mmCIF file with all atom_site columns, C-alpha atoms in Angstrom:
data_model
loop_
_atom_site.group_PDB
_atom_site.id
_atom_site.type_symbol
_atom_site.label_atom_id
_atom_site.label_alt_id
_atom_site.label_comp_id
_atom_site.label_asym_id
_atom_site.label_entity_id
_atom_site.label_seq_id
_atom_site.pdbx_PDB_ins_code
_atom_site.Cartn_x
_atom_site.Cartn_y
_atom_site.Cartn_z
_atom_site.occupancy
_atom_site.B_iso_or_equiv
_atom_site.pdbx_formal_charge
_atom_site.auth_seq_id
_atom_site.auth_comp_id
_atom_site.auth_asym_id
_atom_site.auth_atom_id
_atom_site.pdbx_PDB_model_num
ATOM 1   C CA . UNK A 1 1   ? 88.482  77.466  77.330  1.00 52.00 ? 1   UNK A CA 1
ATOM 2   C CA . UNK A 1 2   ? 88.698  73.662  77.621  1.00 53.00 ? 2   UNK A CA 1
ATOM 3   C CA . UNK A 1 3   ? 85.565  71.545  78.159  1.00 57.00 ? 3   UNK A CA 1
ATOM 4   C CA . UNK A 1 4   ? 85.117  68.124  79.425  1.00 56.00 ? 4   UNK A CA 1
ATOM 5   C CA . UNK A 1 5   ? 82.562  66.690  76.998  1.00 56.00 ? 5   UNK A CA 1
ATOM 6   C CA . UNK A 1 6   ? 82.016  63.580  79.043  1.00 60.00 ? 6   UNK A CA 1
ATOM 7   C CA . UNK A 1 7   ? 81.182  65.289  82.268  1.00 62.00 ? 7   UNK A CA 1
ATOM 8   C CA . UNK A 1 8   ? 80.017  68.488  80.652  1.00 66.00 ? 8   UNK A CA 1
ATOM 9   C CA . UNK A 1 9   ? 82.187  70.562  82.946  1.00 74.00 ? 9   UNK A CA 1
ATOM 10  C CA . UNK A 1 10  ? 84.453  73.483  82.147  1.00 80.00 ? 10  UNK A CA 1
ATOM 11  C CA . UNK A 1 11  ? 88.134  73.316  82.863  1.00 80.00 ? 11  UNK A CA 1
ATOM 12  C CA . UNK A 1 12  ? 88.411  74.883  86.424  1.00 84.00 ? 12  UNK A CA 1
ATOM 13  C CA . UNK A 1 13  ? 91.876  76.316  85.821  1.00 87.00 ? 13  UNK A CA 1
ATOM 14  C CA . UNK A 1 14  ? 90.990  78.110  82.544  1.00 87.00 ? 14  UNK A CA 1
ATOM 15  C CA . UNK A 1 15  ? 87.613  79.191  84.031  1.00 88.00 ? 15  UNK A CA 1
ATOM 16  C CA . UNK A 1 16  ? 89.421  80.746  87.037  1.00 89.00 ? 16  UNK A CA 1
ATOM 17  C CA . UNK A 1 17  ? 91.723  82.615  84.739  1.00 90.00 ? 17  UNK A CA 1
ATOM 18  C CA . UNK A 1 18  ? 88.750  83.972  82.833  1.00 91.00 ? 18  UNK A CA 1
ATOM 19  C CA . UNK A 1 19  ? 86.976  84.997  86.019  1.00 90.00 ? 19  UNK A CA 1
ATOM 20  C CA . UNK A 1 20  ? 89.958  86.994  87.227  1.00 91.00 ? 20  UNK A CA 1
ATOM 21  C CA . UNK A 1 21  ? 90.206  88.613  83.968  1.00 90.00 ? 21  UNK A CA 1
ATOM 22  C CA . UNK A 1 22  ? 86.722  89.832  83.904  1.00 91.00 ? 22  UNK A CA 1
ATOM 23  C CA . UNK A 1 23  ? 86.806  90.749  87.639  1.00 88.00 ? 23  UNK A CA 1
ATOM 24  C CA . UNK A 1 24  ? 89.903  93.059  87.142  1.00 89.00 ? 24  UNK A CA 1
ATOM 25  C CA . UNK A 1 25  ? 88.781  94.460  83.832  1.00 88.00 ? 25  UNK A CA 1
ATOM 26  C CA . UNK A 1 26  ? 84.997  94.787  83.667  1.00 83.00 ? 26  UNK A CA 1
ATOM 27  C CA . UNK A 1 27  ? 85.221  96.922  80.537  1.00 89.00 ? 27  UNK A CA 1
ATOM 28  C CA . UNK A 1 28  ? 85.937  93.736  78.554  1.00 92.00 ? 28  UNK A CA 1
ATOM 29  C CA . UNK A 1 29  ? 82.466  92.363  79.022  1.00 93.00 ? 29  UNK A CA 1
ATOM 30  C CA . UNK A 1 30  ? 81.165  93.550  75.759  1.00 93.00 ? 30  UNK A CA 1
ATOM 31  C CA . UNK A 1 31  ? 84.143  92.060  73.932  1.00 94.00 ? 31  UNK A CA 1
ATOM 32  C CA . UNK A 1 32  ? 83.584  88.815  75.909  1.00 94.00 ? 32  UNK A CA 1
ATOM 33  C CA . UNK A 1 33  ? 80.046  88.534  74.847  1.00 95.00 ? 33  UNK A CA 1
ATOM 34  C CA . UNK A 1 34  ? 81.051  89.121  71.218  1.00 94.00 ? 34  UNK A CA 1
ATOM 35  C CA . UNK A 1 35  ? 83.605  86.356  71.432  1.00 93.00 ? 35  UNK A CA 1
ATOM 36  C CA . UNK A 1 36  ? 81.063  83.988  73.060  1.00 95.00 ? 36  UNK A CA 1
ATOM 37  C CA . UNK A 1 37  ? 78.575  84.661  70.179  1.00 95.00 ? 37  UNK A CA 1
ATOM 38  C CA . UNK A 1 38  ? 81.319  83.786  67.636  1.00 94.00 ? 38  UNK A CA 1
ATOM 39  C CA . UNK A 1 39  ? 81.840  80.385  69.484  1.00 93.00 ? 39  UNK A CA 1
ATOM 40  C CA . UNK A 1 40  ? 78.075  79.741  69.895  1.00 94.00 ? 40  UNK A CA 1
ATOM 41  C CA . UNK A 1 41  ? 77.603  80.134  66.089  1.00 94.00 ? 41  UNK A CA 1
ATOM 42  C CA . UNK A 1 42  ? 79.996  77.207  65.428  1.00 93.00 ? 42  UNK A CA 1
ATOM 43  C CA . UNK A 1 43  ? 78.463  73.992  64.199  1.00 92.00 ? 43  UNK A CA 1
ATOM 44  C CA . UNK A 1 44  ? 79.215  72.052  67.305  1.00 92.00 ? 44  UNK A CA 1
ATOM 45  C CA . UNK A 1 45  ? 76.513  71.510  69.979  1.00 90.00 ? 45  UNK A CA 1
ATOM 46  C CA . UNK A 1 46  ? 79.012  70.477  72.693  1.00 89.00 ? 46  UNK A CA 1
ATOM 47  C CA . UNK A 1 47  ? 81.005  73.752  72.107  1.00 90.00 ? 47  UNK A CA 1
ATOM 48  C CA . UNK A 1 48  ? 77.773  75.616  72.224  1.00 93.00 ? 48  UNK A CA 1
ATOM 49  C CA . UNK A 1 49  ? 77.005  74.005  75.528  1.00 92.00 ? 49  UNK A CA 1
ATOM 50  C CA . UNK A 1 50  ? 80.446  75.160  76.889  1.00 92.00 ? 50  UNK A CA 1
ATOM 51  C CA . UNK A 1 51  ? 79.501  78.706  75.852  1.00 93.00 ? 51  UNK A CA 1
ATOM 52  C CA . UNK A 1 52  ? 76.164  78.324  77.607  1.00 93.00 ? 52  UNK A CA 1
ATOM 53  C CA . UNK A 1 53  ? 77.755  77.313  80.876  1.00 93.00 ? 53  UNK A CA 1
ATOM 54  C CA . UNK A 1 54  ? 80.182  80.187  80.641  1.00 94.00 ? 54  UNK A CA 1
ATOM 55  C CA . UNK A 1 55  ? 77.284  82.560  80.063  1.00 95.00 ? 55  UNK A CA 1
ATOM 56  C CA . UNK A 1 56  ? 75.379  81.158  82.992  1.00 95.00 ? 56  UNK A CA 1
ATOM 57  C CA . UNK A 1 57  ? 78.325  81.860  85.292  1.00 94.00 ? 57  UNK A CA 1
ATOM 58  C CA . UNK A 1 58  ? 78.662  85.399  84.350  1.00 95.00 ? 58  UNK A CA 1
ATOM 59  C CA . UNK A 1 59  ? 74.893  85.960  83.964  1.00 96.00 ? 59  UNK A CA 1
ATOM 60  C CA . UNK A 1 60  ? 74.426  85.018  87.628  1.00 94.00 ? 60  UNK A CA 1
ATOM 61  C CA . UNK A 1 61  ? 77.000  87.539  88.820  1.00 94.00 ? 61  UNK A CA 1
ATOM 62  C CA . UNK A 1 62  ? 77.250  90.488  86.562  1.00 94.00 ? 62  UNK A CA 1
ATOM 63  C CA . UNK A 1 63  ? 74.675  93.142  85.715  1.00 95.00 ? 63  UNK A CA 1
ATOM 64  C CA . UNK A 1 64  ? 76.642  94.380  82.879  1.00 94.00 ? 64  UNK A CA 1
ATOM 65  C CA . UNK A 1 65  ? 76.929  90.868  81.390  1.00 96.00 ? 65  UNK A CA 1
ATOM 66  C CA . UNK A 1 66  ? 73.088  90.391  81.782  1.00 96.00 ? 66  UNK A CA 1
ATOM 67  C CA . UNK A 1 67  ? 72.536  93.642  79.926  1.00 96.00 ? 67  UNK A CA 1
ATOM 68  C CA . UNK A 1 68  ? 74.689  92.592  77.064  1.00 95.00 ? 68  UNK A CA 1
ATOM 69  C CA . UNK A 1 69  ? 73.294  89.091  76.724  1.00 96.00 ? 69  UNK A CA 1
ATOM 70  C CA . UNK A 1 70  ? 69.679  90.030  77.205  1.00 96.00 ? 70  UNK A CA 1
ATOM 71  C CA . UNK A 1 71  ? 70.180  92.648  74.460  1.00 94.00 ? 71  UNK A CA 1
ATOM 72  C CA . UNK A 1 72  ? 70.982  89.876  72.090  1.00 94.00 ? 72  UNK A CA 1
ATOM 73  C CA . UNK A 1 73  ? 68.970  87.171  73.683  1.00 94.00 ? 73  UNK A CA 1
ATOM 74  C CA . UNK A 1 74  ? 66.802  86.407  70.604  1.00 92.00 ? 74  UNK A CA 1
ATOM 75  C CA . UNK A 1 75  ? 69.873  85.622  68.538  1.00 94.00 ? 75  UNK A CA 1
ATOM 76  C CA . UNK A 1 76  ? 71.398  83.653  71.440  1.00 95.00 ? 76  UNK A CA 1
ATOM 77  C CA . UNK A 1 77  ? 68.399  81.418  71.675  1.00 94.00 ? 77  UNK A CA 1
ATOM 78  C CA . UNK A 1 78  ? 68.436  80.667  67.972  1.00 94.00 ? 78  UNK A CA 1
ATOM 79  C CA . UNK A 1 79  ? 71.826  78.924  68.455  1.00 96.00 ? 79  UNK A CA 1
ATOM 80  C CA . UNK A 1 80  ? 71.146  77.296  71.889  1.00 94.00 ? 80  UNK A CA 1
ATOM 81  C CA . UNK A 1 81  ? 67.345  76.616  72.170  1.00 90.00 ? 81  UNK A CA 1
ATOM 82  C CA . UNK A 1 82  ? 66.719  76.091  68.263  1.00 88.00 ? 82  UNK A CA 1
ATOM 83  C CA . UNK A 1 83  ? 64.034  78.840  68.028  1.00 89.00 ? 83  UNK A CA 1
ATOM 84  C CA . UNK A 1 84  ? 64.393  78.759  64.271  1.00 90.00 ? 84  UNK A CA 1
ATOM 85  C CA . UNK A 1 85  ? 64.908  75.077  63.459  1.00 87.00 ? 85  UNK A CA 1
ATOM 86  C CA . UNK A 1 86  ? 64.016  75.631  59.744  1.00 87.00 ? 86  UNK A CA 1
ATOM 87  C CA . UNK A 1 87  ? 67.074  77.980  59.097  1.00 92.00 ? 87  UNK A CA 1
ATOM 88  C CA . UNK A 1 88  ? 69.262  77.205  62.094  1.00 92.00 ? 88  UNK A CA 1
ATOM 89  C CA . UNK A 1 89  ? 68.843  73.686  63.223  1.00 91.00 ? 89  UNK A CA 1
ATOM 90  C CA . UNK A 1 90  ? 71.129  72.555  66.101  1.00 92.00 ? 90  UNK A CA 1
ATOM 91  C CA . UNK A 1 91  ? 74.143  70.693  65.010  1.00 91.00 ? 91  UNK A CA 1
ATOM 92  C CA . UNK A 1 92  ? 74.218  66.841  65.153  1.00 86.00 ? 92  UNK A CA 1
ATOM 93  C CA . UNK A 1 93  ? 74.570  64.434  66.885  1.00 86.00 ? 93  UNK A CA 1
ATOM 94  C CA . UNK A 1 94  ? 71.027  64.319  68.275  1.00 86.00 ? 94  UNK A CA 1
ATOM 95  C CA . UNK A 1 95  ? 72.144  63.571  71.771  1.00 86.00 ? 95  UNK A CA 1
ATOM 96  C CA . UNK A 1 96  ? 74.378  66.617  72.019  1.00 87.00 ? 96  UNK A CA 1
ATOM 97  C CA . UNK A 1 97  ? 71.794  68.939  70.464  1.00 88.00 ? 97  UNK A CA 1
ATOM 98  C CA . UNK A 1 98  ? 69.079  67.696  72.809  1.00 87.00 ? 98  UNK A CA 1
ATOM 99  C CA . UNK A 1 99  ? 71.441  68.243  75.813  1.00 88.00 ? 99  UNK A CA 1
ATOM 100 C CA . UNK A 1 100 ? 72.177  71.691  74.726  1.00 91.00 ? 100 UNK A CA 1
ATOM 101 C CA . UNK A 1 101 ? 68.437  72.523  74.153  1.00 88.00 ? 101 UNK A CA 1
ATOM 102 C CA . UNK A 1 102 ? 67.338  71.044  77.459  1.00 87.00 ? 102 UNK A CA 1
ATOM 103 C CA . UNK A 1 103 ? 70.200  72.874  79.369  1.00 90.00 ? 103 UNK A CA 1
ATOM 104 C CA . UNK A 1 104 ? 69.095  76.194  77.684  1.00 92.00 ? 104 UNK A CA 1
ATOM 105 C CA . UNK A 1 105 ? 65.486  75.716  78.927  1.00 89.00 ? 105 UNK A CA 1
ATOM 106 C CA . UNK A 1 106 ? 66.609  75.096  82.383  1.00 88.00 ? 106 UNK A CA 1
ATOM 107 C CA . UNK A 1 107 ? 68.879  78.091  82.477  1.00 92.00 ? 107 UNK A CA 1
ATOM 108 C CA . UNK A 1 108 ? 66.143  80.244  81.036  1.00 92.00 ? 108 UNK A CA 1
ATOM 109 C CA . UNK A 1 109 ? 63.784  79.152  83.721  1.00 90.00 ? 109 UNK A CA 1
ATOM 110 C CA . UNK A 1 110 ? 66.420  79.795  86.390  1.00 92.00 ? 110 UNK A CA 1
ATOM 111 C CA . UNK A 1 111 ? 67.271  83.249  85.021  1.00 95.00 ? 111 UNK A CA 1
ATOM 112 C CA . UNK A 1 112 ? 63.629  84.145  84.663  1.00 94.00 ? 112 UNK A CA 1
ATOM 113 C CA . UNK A 1 113 ? 62.992  83.245  88.357  1.00 92.00 ? 113 UNK A CA 1
ATOM 114 C CA . UNK A 1 114 ? 65.920  85.338  89.584  1.00 94.00 ? 114 UNK A CA 1
ATOM 115 C CA . UNK A 1 115 ? 66.061  88.390  87.190  1.00 96.00 ? 115 UNK A CA 1
ATOM 116 C CA . UNK A 1 116 ? 62.988  88.688  85.068  1.00 92.00 ? 116 UNK A CA 1
ATOM 117 C CA . UNK A 1 117 ? 61.682  91.544  87.142  1.00 93.00 ? 117 UNK A CA 1
ATOM 118 C CA . UNK A 1 118 ? 64.771  93.724  86.198  1.00 94.00 ? 118 UNK A CA 1
ATOM 119 C CA . UNK A 1 119 ? 64.977  92.669  82.659  1.00 95.00 ? 119 UNK A CA 1
ATOM 120 C CA . UNK A 1 120 ? 61.710  92.804  80.591  1.00 94.00 ? 120 UNK A CA 1
ATOM 121 C CA . UNK A 1 121 ? 63.217  91.288  77.474  1.00 94.00 ? 121 UNK A CA 1
ATOM 122 C CA . UNK A 1 122 ? 64.244  88.264  79.520  1.00 95.00 ? 122 UNK A CA 1
ATOM 123 C CA . UNK A 1 123 ? 60.593  87.896  80.687  1.00 93.00 ? 123 UNK A CA 1
ATOM 124 C CA . UNK A 1 124 ? 59.310  88.223  77.124  1.00 93.00 ? 124 UNK A CA 1
ATOM 125 C CA . UNK A 1 125 ? 61.732  85.571  75.804  1.00 92.00 ? 125 UNK A CA 1
ATOM 126 C CA . UNK A 1 126 ? 60.876  83.115  78.603  1.00 91.00 ? 126 UNK A CA 1
ATOM 127 C CA . UNK A 1 127 ? 57.120  83.558  78.039  1.00 90.00 ? 127 UNK A CA 1
ATOM 128 C CA . UNK A 1 128 ? 57.617  82.989  74.313  1.00 88.00 ? 128 UNK A CA 1
ATOM 129 C CA . UNK A 1 129 ? 59.545  79.652  74.997  1.00 87.00 ? 129 UNK A CA 1
ATOM 130 C CA . UNK A 1 130 ? 57.002  78.655  77.665  1.00 85.00 ? 130 UNK A CA 1
ATOM 131 C CA . UNK A 1 131 ? 53.970  79.254  75.304  1.00 85.00 ? 131 UNK A CA 1
ATOM 132 C CA . UNK A 1 132 ? 55.547  77.246  72.445  1.00 79.00 ? 132 UNK A CA 1
ATOM 133 C CA . UNK A 1 133 ? 54.782  73.582  72.121  1.00 73.00 ? 133 UNK A CA 1
ATOM 134 C CA . UNK A 1 134 ? 58.194  73.036  70.496  1.00 72.00 ? 134 UNK A CA 1
ATOM 135 C CA . UNK A 1 135 ? 59.901  73.248  73.902  1.00 71.00 ? 135 UNK A CA 1
ATOM 136 C CA . UNK A 1 136 ? 59.536  70.589  76.490  1.00 67.00 ? 136 UNK A CA 1
ATOM 137 C CA . UNK A 1 137 ? 59.506  72.791  79.593  1.00 62.00 ? 137 UNK A CA 1
ATOM 138 C CA . UNK A 1 138 ? 57.738  70.001  81.597  1.00 68.00 ? 138 UNK A CA 1
ATOM 139 C CA . UNK A 1 139 ? 60.650  67.850  81.220  1.00 62.00 ? 139 UNK A CA 1
ATOM 140 C CA . UNK A 1 140 ? 63.019  70.770  81.856  1.00 58.00 ? 140 UNK A CA 1
ATOM 141 C CA . UNK A 1 141 ? 61.146  71.594  85.072  1.00 58.00 ? 141 UNK A CA 1
ATOM 142 C CA . UNK A 1 142 ? 61.479  67.881  86.176  1.00 58.00 ? 142 UNK A CA 1
ATOM 143 C CA . UNK A 1 143 ? 65.108  67.850  85.496  1.00 53.00 ? 143 UNK A CA 1
ATOM 144 C CA . UNK A 1 144 ? 65.702  71.164  87.272  1.00 55.00 ? 144 UNK A CA 1
ATOM 145 C CA . UNK A 1 145 ? 63.847  70.034  90.273  1.00 59.00 ? 145 UNK A CA 1
ATOM 146 C CA . UNK A 1 146 ? 65.924  66.814  90.373  1.00 57.00 ? 146 UNK A CA 1
ATOM 147 C CA . UNK A 1 147 ? 69.154  68.777  90.106  1.00 57.00 ? 147 UNK A CA 1
ATOM 148 C CA . UNK A 1 148 ? 68.020  71.024  92.898  1.00 59.00 ? 148 UNK A CA 1
ATOM 149 C CA . UNK A 1 149 ? 67.260  68.164  95.140  1.00 62.00 ? 149 UNK A CA 1
ATOM 150 C CA . UNK A 1 150 ? 70.531  66.594  94.523  1.00 61.00 ? 150 UNK A CA 1
ATOM 151 C CA . UNK A 1 151 ? 72.286  69.906  95.203  1.00 62.00 ? 151 UNK A CA 1
ATOM 152 C CA . UNK A 1 152 ? 70.354  70.179  98.492  1.00 69.00 ? 152 UNK A CA 1
ATOM 153 C CA . UNK A 1 153 ? 71.294  66.646  99.485  1.00 73.00 ? 153 UNK A CA 1
ATOM 154 C CA . UNK A 1 154 ? 74.956  67.289  98.562  1.00 71.00 ? 154 UNK A CA 1
ATOM 155 C CA . UNK A 1 155 ? 74.882  70.378  100.854 1.00 72.00 ? 155 UNK A CA 1
ATOM 156 C CA . UNK A 1 156 ? 73.322  68.375  103.600 1.00 76.00 ? 156 UNK A CA 1
ATOM 157 C CA . UNK A 1 157 ? 75.954  65.712  103.343 1.00 76.00 ? 157 UNK A CA 1
ATOM 158 C CA . UNK A 1 158 ? 78.746  68.230  103.437 1.00 77.00 ? 158 UNK A CA 1
ATOM 159 C CA . UNK A 1 159 ? 77.233  69.985  106.482 1.00 76.00 ? 159 UNK A CA 1
ATOM 160 C CA . UNK A 1 160 ? 76.858  66.522  108.216 1.00 77.00 ? 160 UNK A CA 1
ATOM 161 C CA . UNK A 1 161 ? 80.343  65.619  107.443 1.00 74.00 ? 161 UNK A CA 1
ATOM 162 C CA . UNK A 1 162 ? 81.671  68.851  108.615 1.00 77.00 ? 162 UNK A CA 1
ATOM 163 C CA . UNK A 1 163 ? 79.766  68.575  111.870 1.00 77.00 ? 163 UNK A CA 1
ATOM 164 C CA . UNK A 1 164 ? 81.015  65.018  112.414 1.00 75.00 ? 164 UNK A CA 1
ATOM 165 C CA . UNK A 1 165 ? 84.596  66.066  111.790 1.00 77.00 ? 165 UNK A CA 1
ATOM 166 C CA . UNK A 1 166 ? 84.202  68.946  114.377 1.00 79.00 ? 166 UNK A CA 1
ATOM 167 C CA . UNK A 1 167 ? 82.757  66.599  116.953 1.00 74.00 ? 167 UNK A CA 1
ATOM 168 C CA . UNK A 1 168 ? 85.493  64.105  116.394 1.00 72.00 ? 168 UNK A CA 1
ATOM 169 C CA . UNK A 1 169 ? 88.212  66.686  116.878 1.00 75.00 ? 169 UNK A CA 1
ATOM 170 C CA . UNK A 1 170 ? 86.551  67.976  120.089 1.00 75.00 ? 170 UNK A CA 1
ATOM 171 C CA . UNK A 1 171 ? 86.273  64.545  121.454 1.00 77.00 ? 171 UNK A CA 1
ATOM 172 C CA . UNK A 1 172 ? 89.934  63.879  120.775 1.00 74.00 ? 172 UNK A CA 1
ATOM 173 C CA . UNK A 1 173 ? 90.853  67.135  122.408 1.00 70.00 ? 173 UNK A CA 1
ATOM 174 C CA . UNK A 1 174 ? 88.735  66.416  125.490 1.00 74.00 ? 174 UNK A CA 1
ATOM 175 C CA . UNK A 1 175 ? 90.167  62.921  125.769 1.00 73.00 ? 175 UNK A CA 1
ATOM 176 C CA . UNK A 1 176 ? 93.699  64.244  125.623 1.00 75.00 ? 176 UNK A CA 1
ATOM 177 C CA . UNK A 1 177 ? 93.084  67.281  127.699 1.00 74.00 ? 177 UNK A CA 1
ATOM 178 C CA . UNK A 1 178 ? 95.126  65.974  130.619 1.00 77.00 ? 178 UNK A CA 1
ATOM 179 C CA . UNK A 1 179 ? 98.066  65.108  128.436 1.00 76.00 ? 179 UNK A CA 1
ATOM 180 C CA . UNK A 1 180 ? 97.995  68.480  126.688 1.00 75.00 ? 180 UNK A CA 1
ATOM 181 C CA . UNK A 1 181 ? 97.905  70.283  130.073 1.00 78.00 ? 181 UNK A CA 1
ATOM 182 C CA . UNK A 1 182 ? 100.747 68.200  131.355 1.00 78.00 ? 182 UNK A CA 1
ATOM 183 C CA . UNK A 1 183 ? 102.700 68.902  128.180 1.00 80.00 ? 183 UNK A CA 1
ATOM 184 C CA . UNK A 1 184 ? 102.151 72.550  128.750 1.00 78.00 ? 184 UNK A CA 1
ATOM 185 C CA . UNK A 1 185 ? 103.318 72.405  132.314 1.00 79.00 ? 185 UNK A CA 1
ATOM 186 C CA . UNK A 1 186 ? 106.481 70.554  131.361 1.00 77.00 ? 186 UNK A CA 1
ATOM 187 C CA . UNK A 1 187 ? 107.157 73.064  128.635 1.00 80.00 ? 187 UNK A CA 1
ATOM 188 C CA . UNK A 1 188 ? 106.913 75.883  131.061 1.00 77.00 ? 188 UNK A CA 1
ATOM 189 C CA . UNK A 1 189 ? 109.183 74.168  133.569 1.00 77.00 ? 189 UNK A CA 1
ATOM 190 C CA . UNK A 1 190 ? 111.779 73.567  130.839 1.00 74.00 ? 190 UNK A CA 1
ATOM 191 C CA . UNK A 1 191 ? 111.685 77.187  129.844 1.00 74.00 ? 191 UNK A CA 1
ATOM 192 C CA . UNK A 1 192 ? 112.079 78.300  133.360 1.00 72.00 ? 192 UNK A CA 1
ATOM 193 C CA . UNK A 1 193 ? 115.222 76.184  133.740 1.00 72.00 ? 193 UNK A CA 1
ATOM 194 C CA . UNK A 1 194 ? 116.599 77.402  130.398 1.00 71.00 ? 194 UNK A CA 1
ATOM 195 C CA . UNK A 1 195 ? 115.808 81.139  130.925 1.00 69.00 ? 195 UNK A CA 1
ATOM 196 C CA . UNK A 1 196 ? 117.242 82.436  134.133 1.00 61.00 ? 196 UNK A CA 1
ATOM 197 C CA . UNK A 1 197 ? 115.080 84.653  136.366 1.00 60.00 ? 197 UNK A CA 1
ATOM 198 C CA . UNK A 1 198 ? 116.482 88.139  137.035 1.00 55.00 ? 198 UNK A CA 1
ATOM 199 C CA . UNK A 1 199 ? 115.382 89.374  140.320 1.00 54.00 ? 199 UNK A CA 1
ATOM 200 C CA . UNK A 1 200 ? 115.438 93.229  140.594 1.00 56.00 ? 200 UNK A CA 1
ATOM 201 C CA . UNK A 1 201 ? 117.945 94.640  143.132 1.00 57.00 ? 201 UNK A CA 1
ATOM 202 C CA . UNK A 1 202 ? 116.637 96.057  146.331 1.00 55.00 ? 202 UNK A CA 1
ATOM 203 C CA . UNK A 1 203 ? 117.222 99.844  146.004 1.00 53.00 ? 203 UNK A CA 1
ATOM 204 C CA . UNK A 1 204 ? 116.504 100.458 149.656 1.00 55.00 ? 204 UNK A CA 1
ATOM 205 C CA . UNK A 1 205 ? 119.597 98.522  150.811 1.00 52.00 ? 205 UNK A CA 1
ATOM 206 C CA . UNK A 1 206 ? 122.492 100.848 151.881 1.00 53.00 ? 206 UNK A CA 1
ATOM 207 C CA . UNK A 1 207 ? 124.862 98.633  149.972 1.00 48.00 ? 207 UNK A CA 1
ATOM 208 C CA . UNK A 1 208 ? 122.931 99.361  146.849 1.00 49.00 ? 208 UNK A CA 1
ATOM 209 C CA . UNK A 1 209 ? 122.572 103.096 147.435 1.00 50.00 ? 209 UNK A CA 1
ATOM 210 C CA . UNK A 1 210 ? 124.554 105.131 144.926 1.00 51.00 ? 210 UNK A CA 1
ATOM 211 C CA . UNK A 1 211 ? 125.305 107.748 147.538 1.00 50.00 ? 211 UNK A CA 1
ATOM 212 C CA . UNK A 1 212 ? 127.258 105.273 149.766 1.00 48.00 ? 212 UNK A CA 1
ATOM 213 C CA . UNK A 1 213 ? 129.824 104.680 147.056 1.00 51.00 ? 213 UNK A CA 1
ATOM 214 C CA . UNK A 1 214 ? 130.750 108.411 146.400 1.00 51.00 ? 214 UNK A CA 1
ATOM 215 C CA . UNK A 1 215 ? 134.308 109.603 147.534 1.00 51.00 ? 215 UNK A CA 1
ATOM 216 C CA . UNK A 1 216 ? 132.797 112.205 149.858 1.00 52.00 ? 216 UNK A CA 1
ATOM 217 C CA . UNK A 1 217 ? 130.804 109.693 151.670 1.00 52.00 ? 217 UNK A CA 1
ATOM 218 C CA . UNK A 1 218 ? 133.745 107.331 151.915 1.00 50.00 ? 218 UNK A CA 1
ATOM 219 C CA . UNK A 1 219 ? 135.791 110.188 153.562 1.00 48.00 ? 219 UNK A CA 1
ATOM 220 C CA . UNK A 1 220 ? 132.985 110.905 156.052 1.00 49.00 ? 220 UNK A CA 1
ATOM 221 C CA . UNK A 1 221 ? 132.735 107.293 156.956 1.00 50.00 ? 221 UNK A CA 1
ATOM 222 C CA . UNK A 1 222 ? 136.536 107.175 157.543 1.00 45.00 ? 222 UNK A CA 1
ATOM 223 C CA . UNK A 1 223 ? 136.416 110.242 159.877 1.00 46.00 ? 223 UNK A CA 1
ATOM 224 C CA . UNK A 1 224 ? 133.581 108.769 161.790 1.00 47.00 ? 224 UNK A CA 1
ATOM 225 C CA . UNK A 1 225 ? 135.591 105.647 162.352 1.00 46.00 ? 225 UNK A CA 1
ATOM 226 C CA . UNK A 1 226 ? 138.690 107.450 163.513 1.00 45.00 ? 226 UNK A CA 1
ATOM 227 C CA . UNK A 1 227 ? 136.692 109.480 165.961 1.00 45.00 ? 227 UNK A CA 1
#
């Protein structure tokens, strides 16, 4: 899984492949979590952050994934939130380790708000982090709120843009309504000229009656004429 260390974003193509793989083979979730733990133990804070973002994606969408991760949440927090700094300090540089720790706190808060009622271990872990002075939840709360406001503003901008585009399209359609209707009429006229109209024969006419053309009727007509 490639990771943009500058933007702190996962490679969308590779992530899509992983999503489809898990979606079509839910039985691999246990193996997926095992592999993620192998990566999160590596001495690289940026790589750990990439693992954290992957975990967040599947944690938000899969009950099975939540069960697996919550079952090993204590170990996971050792490598992402630095819950045991004496034995397992986060890898340098400081900027990367601080970003990893802060992102972990924000995700834990988000996970707790959404899923704690169904996963007691998640609630216990969050309360432990919240009660410790070693974790700057006040800053995490502030950053999370800022991110939510930005996301809401982005959604509003997208909605406004979509509405404006629709209005512009409707305006153009209304302005060109006469031209469009004229074009439709001309198209119909052209089709009528190209495709001949077949008028059904009048079956009530004597000339069109099948009986009038039989040999017997022909003979009768001849006799009548002679007489």
